[in-house]
Amino acid sequence: MTDDPPNPALLPAGLSDVLPPEAEREAMLVEVLAETFARHGYERVKPPLLEFEDSLLAGSGAAVADQTFRLMDPVSHRMMGLRADTTPQVARIAATRLARVARPLRLSYAGQVLRVHGTQLAPARQLPQAGIELIGADSAEADAEVAAVAAEALAAVGITGASLDITLPRLAPALLDAAGVEGEDRRRLARALDRKDMAAVTARAEAGGGAALLLPALLASAGPVDGALAALAAADLPPAARAIADNAAAIVVALRARAPGLRITLDPVEFRGFRYHTGVAFTIFGEGLTGELARGGRYLSGEEPATGMTLYPDAMLRAVAAAPPRRRVFIPAGADGALAAALRAQGFATVAQLSSGDTPDSLRCTHAMNAAGDAVPV
Amino acid sequence: MTDDPPNPALLPAGLSDVLPPEAEREAMLVEVLAETFARHGYERVKPPLLEFEDSLLAGSGAAVADQTFRLMDPVSHRMMGLRADTTPQVARIAATRLARVARPLRLSYAGQVLRVHGTQLAPARQLPQAGIELIGADSAEADAEVAAVAAEALAAVGITGASLDITLPRLAPALLDAAGVEGEDRRRLARALDRKDMAAVTARAEAGGGAALLLPALLASAGPVDGALAALAAADLPPAARAIADNAAAIVVALRARAPGLRITLDPVEFRGFRYHTGVAFTIFGEGLTGELARGGRYLSGEEPATGMTLYPDAMLRAVAAAPPRRRVFIPAGADGALAAALRAQGFATVAQLSSGDTPDSLRCTHAMNAAGDAVPV
């Protein structure tokens, strides 16, 4: 739709209007995602946008506490938060209203989240999210399922060639624990891993000794999953790290069964930005795209083992080719309503002439209905 | 889904979780409404949930100023509001980003609104809304279109027998103006009309004299539209009131053409709660239901004549019979993924066994897939 450039004074930074045709496209994407989730047995919940901050910021919600808008509830005089993430709300629902439903519990959601600050790379402060949570299952098959369902949902909206990146955020800490690297040495080694600075990782790993010596080879193994798993298999891992590696291998086996065509990479010692993950973490990227399409992984939902994925419809909107616009048919004043209804049933938008000033051109119509009820291109 | 009773301490009053299967039903209702709007040429916009309060509370937004949550934007240090109504946001979009698009402009929206306080009758403080705005058309046909499209959308979600109530909120004020009834006398007459207290209306109308004398008969005429229009036609209305009555008659003619089966009532002197309406006002009720399904009418969108309807999916959810639940098929561990995909394509939800503890019963499945890929009832 032809439109004037946005006036930056009109809306707060990071909050924007979605215009035609993008708003309809976004809504349709979300419904395709939701339908895919439902077809895998994930049942939709809709928590409120606002709730008491203590429940909103519990568990995995602590990770977004700084990003949560707060406001006073004049009814209860307690502080409420505007959700910055939906997962903590689903955890609350699972632990309370759905406490007696047998596990595993498969739940899905779709809605908006709001953030106090945008980032330079992601300036938006309101984001649509759609996601799934699988609560009460601790198997590798459960982790594989949420990743496979997310990939299938992306394919359903037309995103092919997506790639799943697996990280093991507890692996590097397990190696540093086994090597007894603590304090400032640990922070420096973590920063070097963060920057993927091989020279610094190597130097600091040698200083740390023991299991820390495994870090350079594991850092170097990041890439296609088979090579990274081979490096993990070949490494002489301490028991805690071995369990993490074996779990990753089992998840990949289950993923290959559930999503044979999915491209998978593994970055064994990456652990940045996964503060609440208790196991594997997932990120899905689109082919040739910079932004993430989905994130997820294993966490604790209250006291229960859980795994889930959050998908980002706004990122998909940029990744999916626009569908052809809806054909608009001009309906002259006084025309037979039944004829216009027949055109709507064929997928046309029928746009009624309301005054003599309305023309097919002014109403941006691609077609006009003739006396026989046919849509004739204009 | 079996669930525990809600704990009132858990969520703020008026904010609630929508659980399975209602959350999916609500989302599906909204998409059916949105599709109906789109088929009539209404193009979807998605304004943000938060924006600066001065734009949010402009125009028709002033009517919900008391109901708008406010919070400080830490980026701009300006006050923002959490939208309590979407119409003012659509008006802002029409006046700015879409200022150059030819009129009339047909826009639609669907999303959540939040309110500071619930009422005894409507305790919810978060409400889903879906609606249409027709901006830049001042004809009776435009008013008829938004009401007819709203009624068609309700029929599309399965609500038949809805009834459209038309009120003329400027008519009683026009009669009181013509009669020169002002001050306390006017307020008392307005309250008597509000309560539909015929004795008080009659006594005060006689005291007011002139055009006020028409009020008792018009109050009595409220009901099926033909009788009320006949009473208006028979009344010796002053010019401003005559124009309002003629416009109502023209809208009804246009409505009969657009929505022949629609039941219509008219309450000519009702004017409560329509503070920003500049012409006709509409309310749609369901057959045998107490709550409203939709409201709307004519208003000013910035400087432009506009008319629109807001539909309430939460009220529809209570009015529409629940669809049969999605059939859930248990997929044994290790089963062929292609067979499960074939069942999904048939509309089944396939629920995968993730561990030996998962049974068709524990996963609440209605069916189980056998080795041939058939869904067998359990």
Tab-separated table of C-alpha atoms in Angstrom, chain A residues 7-293:
chain	number	residue	atom	x	y	z
A	7	ASN	CA	7.231	10.234	11.317
A	8	PRO	CA	9.763	9.297	13.983
A	9	ALA	CA	8.074	11.606	16.509
A	10	LEU	CA	4.817	9.716	16.205
A	11	LEU	CA	5.648	6.391	17.817
A	12	PRO	CA	8.115	5.417	20.529
A	13	ALA	CA	11.408	3.980	19.260
A	14	GLY	CA	11.105	0.280	18.501
A	15	LEU	CA	7.317	0.327	18.346
A	16	SER	CA	5.862	0.425	14.879
A	17	ASP	CA	2.747	-0.051	12.819
A	18	VAL	CA	2.560	-3.065	10.576
A	19	LEU	CA	0.717	-1.943	7.420
A	20	PRO	CA	-1.053	-3.732	4.577
A	21	PRO	CA	-0.172	-6.205	3.233
A	22	GLU	CA	2.413	-7.208	5.884
A	23	ALA	CA	-0.038	-7.285	8.812
A	24	GLU	CA	-2.209	-9.880	7.085
A	25	ARG	CA	0.847	-11.877	6.034
A	26	GLU	CA	2.156	-11.932	9.595
A	27	ALA	CA	-1.204	-13.112	10.932
A	28	MET	CA	-1.352	-15.850	8.314
A	29	LEU	CA	2.182	-17.008	9.116
A	30	VAL	CA	1.282	-17.236	12.788
A	31	GLU	CA	-1.788	-19.311	12.047
A	32	VAL	CA	0.219	-21.717	9.890
A	33	LEU	CA	2.733	-22.111	12.725
A	34	ALA	CA	-0.078	-22.649	15.236
A	35	GLU	CA	-1.717	-25.244	12.995
A	36	THR	CA	1.563	-27.148	12.680
A	37	PHE	CA	1.950	-27.150	16.462
A	38	ALA	CA	-1.654	-28.350	16.911
A	39	ARG	CA	-1.111	-31.192	14.453
A	40	HIS	CA	1.669	-32.481	16.675
A	41	GLY	CA	-0.603	-32.469	19.719
A	42	TYR	CA	0.473	-29.117	21.158
A	43	GLU	CA	-2.571	-27.441	22.682
A	44	ARG	CA	-2.833	-23.689	22.668
A	45	VAL	CA	-2.893	-21.539	25.784
A	46	LYS	CA	-3.280	-17.782	25.938
A	47	PRO	CA	-1.838	-16.200	29.075
A	48	PRO	CA	-2.606	-12.515	29.678
A	49	LEU	CA	-0.234	-9.779	28.489
A	50	LEU	CA	0.005	-8.414	32.042
A	51	GLU	CA	0.464	-10.329	35.253
A	52	PHE	CA	2.073	-9.974	38.670
A	53	GLU	CA	5.792	-9.457	38.238
A	54	ASP	CA	6.750	-12.118	40.783
A	55	SER	CA	5.213	-14.882	38.691
A	56	LEU	CA	6.310	-13.320	35.411
A	57	LEU	CA	9.937	-13.093	36.487
A	58	ALA	CA	10.133	-16.528	38.142
A	59	GLY	CA	12.222	-19.325	36.633
A	60	SER	CA	13.328	-18.595	33.081
A	61	GLY	CA	11.598	-15.193	33.414
A	62	ALA	CA	14.561	-13.947	35.475
A	63	ALA	CA	16.525	-13.798	32.217
A	64	VAL	CA	14.247	-11.000	30.930
A	65	ALA	CA	13.704	-9.113	34.213
A	66	ASP	CA	15.693	-6.106	32.962
A	67	GLN	CA	13.611	-6.056	29.820
A	68	THR	CA	10.186	-6.143	31.476
A	69	PHE	CA	7.951	-3.065	31.631
A	70	ARG	CA	6.432	-2.758	35.100
A	71	LEU	CA	3.311	-0.952	36.197
A	72	MET	CA	1.217	-0.722	39.335
A	73	ASP	CA	-2.091	-2.541	39.438
A	74	PRO	CA	-4.559	-0.022	40.902
A	75	VAL	CA	-6.848	-2.907	41.917
A	76	SER	CA	-4.389	-4.995	43.964
A	77	HIS	CA	-1.707	-2.320	44.511
A	78	ARG	CA	0.852	-4.910	43.449
A	79	MET	CA	3.412	-4.529	40.682
A	80	MET	CA	2.573	-6.110	37.358
A	81	GLY	CA	4.822	-6.747	34.382
A	82	LEU	CA	4.074	-6.646	30.676
A	83	ARG	CA	5.403	-9.961	29.420
A	84	ALA	CA	8.802	-9.930	27.733
A	85	ASP	CA	8.670	-13.697	27.213
A	86	THR	CA	5.836	-16.223	27.202
A	87	THR	CA	7.682	-19.318	28.466
A	88	PRO	CA	7.477	-18.346	32.183
A	89	GLN	CA	3.724	-17.876	31.808
A	90	VAL	CA	3.309	-21.305	30.233
A	91	ALA	CA	5.373	-22.749	33.096
A	92	ARG	CA	3.010	-21.099	35.587
A	93	ILE	CA	-0.045	-22.513	33.801
A	94	ALA	CA	1.512	-25.992	33.701
A	95	ALA	CA	2.340	-25.854	37.413
A	96	THR	CA	-1.069	-24.581	38.526
A	97	ARG	CA	-4.160	-24.899	36.339
A	98	LEU	CA	-2.775	-27.910	34.480
A	99	ALA	CA	-0.916	-29.500	37.415
A	100	ARG	CA	-3.122	-32.603	37.320
A	101	VAL	CA	-2.941	-33.238	33.588
A	102	ALA	CA	-0.719	-36.255	32.825
A	103	ARG	CA	2.787	-35.581	31.583
A	104	PRO	CA	4.317	-34.958	29.168
A	105	LEU	CA	2.236	-31.872	28.540
A	106	ARG	CA	2.435	-30.279	25.097
A	107	LEU	CA	1.415	-26.620	25.026
A	108	SER	CA	1.671	-23.899	22.408
A	109	TYR	CA	1.137	-20.144	22.321
A	110	ALA	CA	1.186	-17.210	19.926
A	111	GLY	CA	1.165	-13.554	20.858
A	112	GLN	CA	3.072	-10.371	21.443
A	113	VAL	CA	5.892	-9.661	23.875
A	114	LEU	CA	7.190	-6.230	24.852
A	115	ARG	CA	10.690	-5.179	25.831
A	116	VAL	CA	11.926	-2.084	27.639
A	117	HIS	CA	14.913	-1.653	25.318
A	118	GLY	CA	15.679	-2.760	21.804
A	119	THR	CA	19.207	-3.599	20.713
A	120	GLN	CA	21.175	-2.183	17.831
A	121	LEU	CA	20.701	-5.405	15.874
A	122	ALA	CA	17.078	-5.919	16.968
A	123	PRO	CA	15.564	-2.506	17.643
A	124	ALA	CA	11.963	-3.719	17.943
A	125	ARG	CA	10.433	-3.446	21.401
A	126	GLN	CA	7.270	-5.354	20.482
A	127	LEU	CA	7.778	-8.768	18.966
A	128	PRO	CA	5.374	-11.457	17.868
A	129	GLN	CA	6.266	-14.912	19.194
A	130	ALA	CA	4.809	-18.338	18.548
A	131	GLY	CA	6.117	-21.352	20.347
A	132	ILE	CA	5.805	-24.769	21.891
A	133	GLU	CA	6.679	-26.148	25.305
A	134	LEU	CA	7.019	-29.860	26.083
A	135	ILE	CA	6.831	-30.185	29.850
A	136	GLY	CA	7.585	-33.233	31.953
A	137	ALA	CA	9.715	-35.194	29.486
A	138	ASP	CA	13.484	-35.419	29.934
A	139	SER	CA	14.438	-37.670	27.027
A	140	ALA	CA	16.561	-36.870	24.004
A	141	GLU	CA	13.463	-37.660	21.933
A	142	ALA	CA	11.666	-34.728	23.584
A	143	ASP	CA	14.404	-32.264	22.630
A	144	ALA	CA	14.452	-33.669	19.124
A	145	GLU	CA	10.688	-33.328	18.848
A	146	VAL	CA	10.528	-29.614	19.626
A	147	ALA	CA	13.336	-28.843	17.184
A	148	ALA	CA	11.780	-31.025	14.487
A	149	VAL	CA	8.315	-29.499	14.949
A	150	ALA	CA	9.798	-25.986	14.771
A	151	ALA	CA	11.624	-26.871	11.551
A	152	GLU	CA	8.426	-28.369	10.118
A	153	ALA	CA	6.504	-25.202	11.025
A	154	LEU	CA	9.121	-23.099	9.228
A	155	ALA	CA	8.831	-25.308	6.176
A	156	ALA	CA	5.041	-24.939	6.330
A	157	VAL	CA	5.354	-21.150	6.000
A	158	GLY	CA	7.695	-21.593	3.059
A	159	ILE	CA	11.112	-21.392	4.686
A	160	THR	CA	13.221	-24.151	3.255
A	161	GLY	CA	16.902	-24.685	3.818
A	162	ALA	CA	16.753	-23.660	7.454
A	163	SER	CA	19.593	-24.886	9.583
A	164	LEU	CA	19.498	-25.952	13.214
A	165	ASP	CA	22.430	-24.933	15.361
A	166	ILE	CA	22.872	-26.970	18.535
A	167	THR	CA	24.910	-25.687	21.441
A	168	LEU	CA	25.723	-27.342	24.758
A	169	PRO	CA	25.870	-24.437	27.208
A	170	ARG	CA	26.706	-26.718	30.176
A	171	LEU	CA	29.643	-28.421	28.440
A	172	ALA	CA	32.344	-25.736	28.751
A	173	PRO	CA	31.422	-25.081	32.417
A	174	ALA	CA	31.655	-28.853	33.069
A	175	LEU	CA	35.159	-28.938	31.584
A	176	LEU	CA	36.244	-25.883	33.585
A	177	ASP	CA	34.763	-27.433	36.742
A	178	ALA	CA	36.709	-30.664	36.129
A	179	ALA	CA	39.901	-28.697	35.492
A	180	GLY	CA	39.331	-26.605	38.621
A	181	VAL	CA	39.541	-23.333	36.671
A	182	GLU	CA	37.854	-20.699	38.830
A	183	GLY	CA	37.640	-16.965	39.439
A	184	GLU	CA	39.310	-14.536	37.081
A	185	ASP	CA	40.976	-17.334	35.057
A	186	ARG	CA	37.566	-18.817	34.375
A	187	ARG	CA	36.051	-15.496	33.366
A	188	ARG	CA	38.924	-14.840	30.953
A	189	LEU	CA	38.675	-18.271	29.405
A	190	ALA	CA	34.906	-17.831	29.064
A	191	ARG	CA	35.436	-14.498	27.315
A	192	ALA	CA	37.967	-16.040	24.962
A	193	LEU	CA	35.483	-18.819	24.099
A	194	ASP	CA	32.815	-16.185	23.632
A	195	ARG	CA	34.960	-14.355	21.099
A	196	LYS	CA	36.016	-17.684	19.528
A	197	ASP	CA	39.582	-16.436	19.939
A	198	MET	CA	41.491	-19.662	19.322
A	199	ALA	CA	44.902	-18.274	20.301
A	200	ALA	CA	43.632	-16.993	23.646
A	201	VAL	CA	41.608	-20.154	24.290
A	202	THR	CA	44.676	-22.291	23.605
A	203	ALA	CA	46.943	-20.232	25.853
A	204	ARG	CA	44.470	-20.128	28.727
A	205	ALA	CA	43.530	-23.814	28.343
A	206	GLU	CA	47.204	-24.735	28.645
A	207	ALA	CA	47.441	-22.632	31.785
A	208	GLY	CA	44.311	-24.314	33.165
A	209	GLY	CA	45.446	-27.820	32.316
A	210	GLY	CA	43.438	-31.014	32.736
A	211	ALA	CA	40.065	-31.110	31.022
A	212	ALA	CA	40.493	-27.464	29.969
A	213	LEU	CA	43.062	-28.767	27.442
A	214	LEU	CA	40.148	-30.217	25.477
A	215	LEU	CA	38.678	-26.790	24.754
A	216	PRO	CA	40.744	-25.752	21.697
A	217	ALA	CA	39.929	-28.940	19.777
A	218	LEU	CA	36.246	-28.700	20.676
A	219	LEU	CA	36.149	-25.038	19.676
A	220	ALA	CA	37.747	-26.001	16.362
A	221	SER	CA	35.169	-28.766	15.834
A	222	ALA	CA	32.224	-26.370	15.654
A	223	GLY	CA	30.414	-26.854	12.352
A	224	PRO	CA	28.487	-29.660	10.656
A	225	VAL	CA	27.181	-31.949	13.376
A	226	ASP	CA	28.956	-35.147	12.349
A	227	GLY	CA	32.421	-33.634	12.686
A	228	ALA	CA	31.619	-32.010	16.008
A	229	LEU	CA	30.132	-35.232	17.399
A	230	ALA	CA	33.229	-37.127	16.225
A	231	ALA	CA	35.441	-34.664	18.097
A	232	LEU	CA	33.346	-35.135	21.235
A	233	ALA	CA	33.511	-38.926	20.852
A	234	ALA	CA	37.278	-38.816	20.464
A	235	ALA	CA	37.847	-36.530	23.443
A	236	ASP	CA	38.681	-37.943	26.847
A	237	LEU	CA	35.826	-36.151	28.593
A	238	PRO	CA	35.264	-36.128	32.341
A	239	PRO	CA	31.992	-37.874	33.383
A	240	ALA	CA	29.714	-34.781	33.556
A	241	ALA	CA	30.894	-33.625	30.130
A	242	ARG	CA	30.612	-37.145	28.716
A	243	ALA	CA	26.946	-37.271	29.771
A	244	ILE	CA	26.299	-33.961	28.003
A	245	ALA	CA	28.049	-35.192	24.845
A	246	ASP	CA	26.192	-38.510	24.863
A	247	ASN	CA	22.895	-36.657	25.282
A	248	ALA	CA	23.748	-34.457	22.293
A	249	ALA	CA	24.534	-37.537	20.200
A	250	ALA	CA	21.225	-39.133	21.205
A	251	ILE	CA	19.319	-35.962	20.325
A	252	VAL	CA	20.948	-35.922	16.893
A	253	VAL	CA	19.989	-39.577	16.302
A	254	ALA	CA	16.386	-38.766	17.280
A	255	LEU	CA	16.416	-35.645	15.105
A	256	ARG	CA	17.654	-37.574	12.073
A	257	ALA	CA	14.696	-39.936	12.549
A	258	ARG	CA	12.165	-37.123	12.972
A	259	ALA	CA	13.558	-34.606	10.458
A	260	PRO	CA	15.761	-36.456	7.962
A	261	GLY	CA	16.387	-33.477	5.704
A	262	LEU	CA	17.313	-30.966	8.395
A	263	ARG	CA	20.747	-29.357	8.203
A	264	ILE	CA	22.351	-29.493	11.663
A	265	THR	CA	25.430	-27.801	13.058
A	266	LEU	CA	26.910	-28.212	16.526
A	267	ASP	CA	29.007	-25.719	18.450
A	268	PRO	CA	29.998	-27.743	21.542
A	269	VAL	CA	31.605	-25.020	23.661
A	270	GLU	CA	29.399	-22.040	22.804
A	271	PHE	CA	27.434	-20.975	25.881
A	272	ARG	CA	26.722	-17.267	25.542
A	273	GLY	CA	23.198	-15.999	26.180
A	274	PHE	CA	21.723	-19.269	27.418
A	275	ARG	CA	21.469	-18.401	31.082
A	276	TYR	CA	18.576	-20.634	32.028
A	277	HIS	CA	19.248	-23.635	29.829
A	278	THR	CA	19.822	-26.867	31.696
A	279	GLY	CA	20.695	-28.949	28.655
A	280	VAL	CA	20.893	-28.531	24.932
A	281	ALA	CA	20.094	-25.186	23.283
A	282	PHE	CA	18.807	-24.677	19.743
A	283	THR	CA	18.895	-21.816	17.272
A	284	ILE	CA	17.374	-22.003	13.798
A	285	PHE	CA	18.766	-19.819	11.032
A	286	GLY	CA	17.427	-19.325	7.547
A	287	GLU	CA	19.574	-19.934	4.502
A	288	GLY	CA	21.447	-16.748	3.727
A	289	LEU	CA	19.665	-14.800	6.477
A	290	THR	CA	21.401	-13.035	9.302
A	291	GLY	CA	18.651	-13.106	11.935
A	292	GLU	CA	17.450	-16.036	13.977
A	293	LEU	CA	14.125	-17.630	13.058
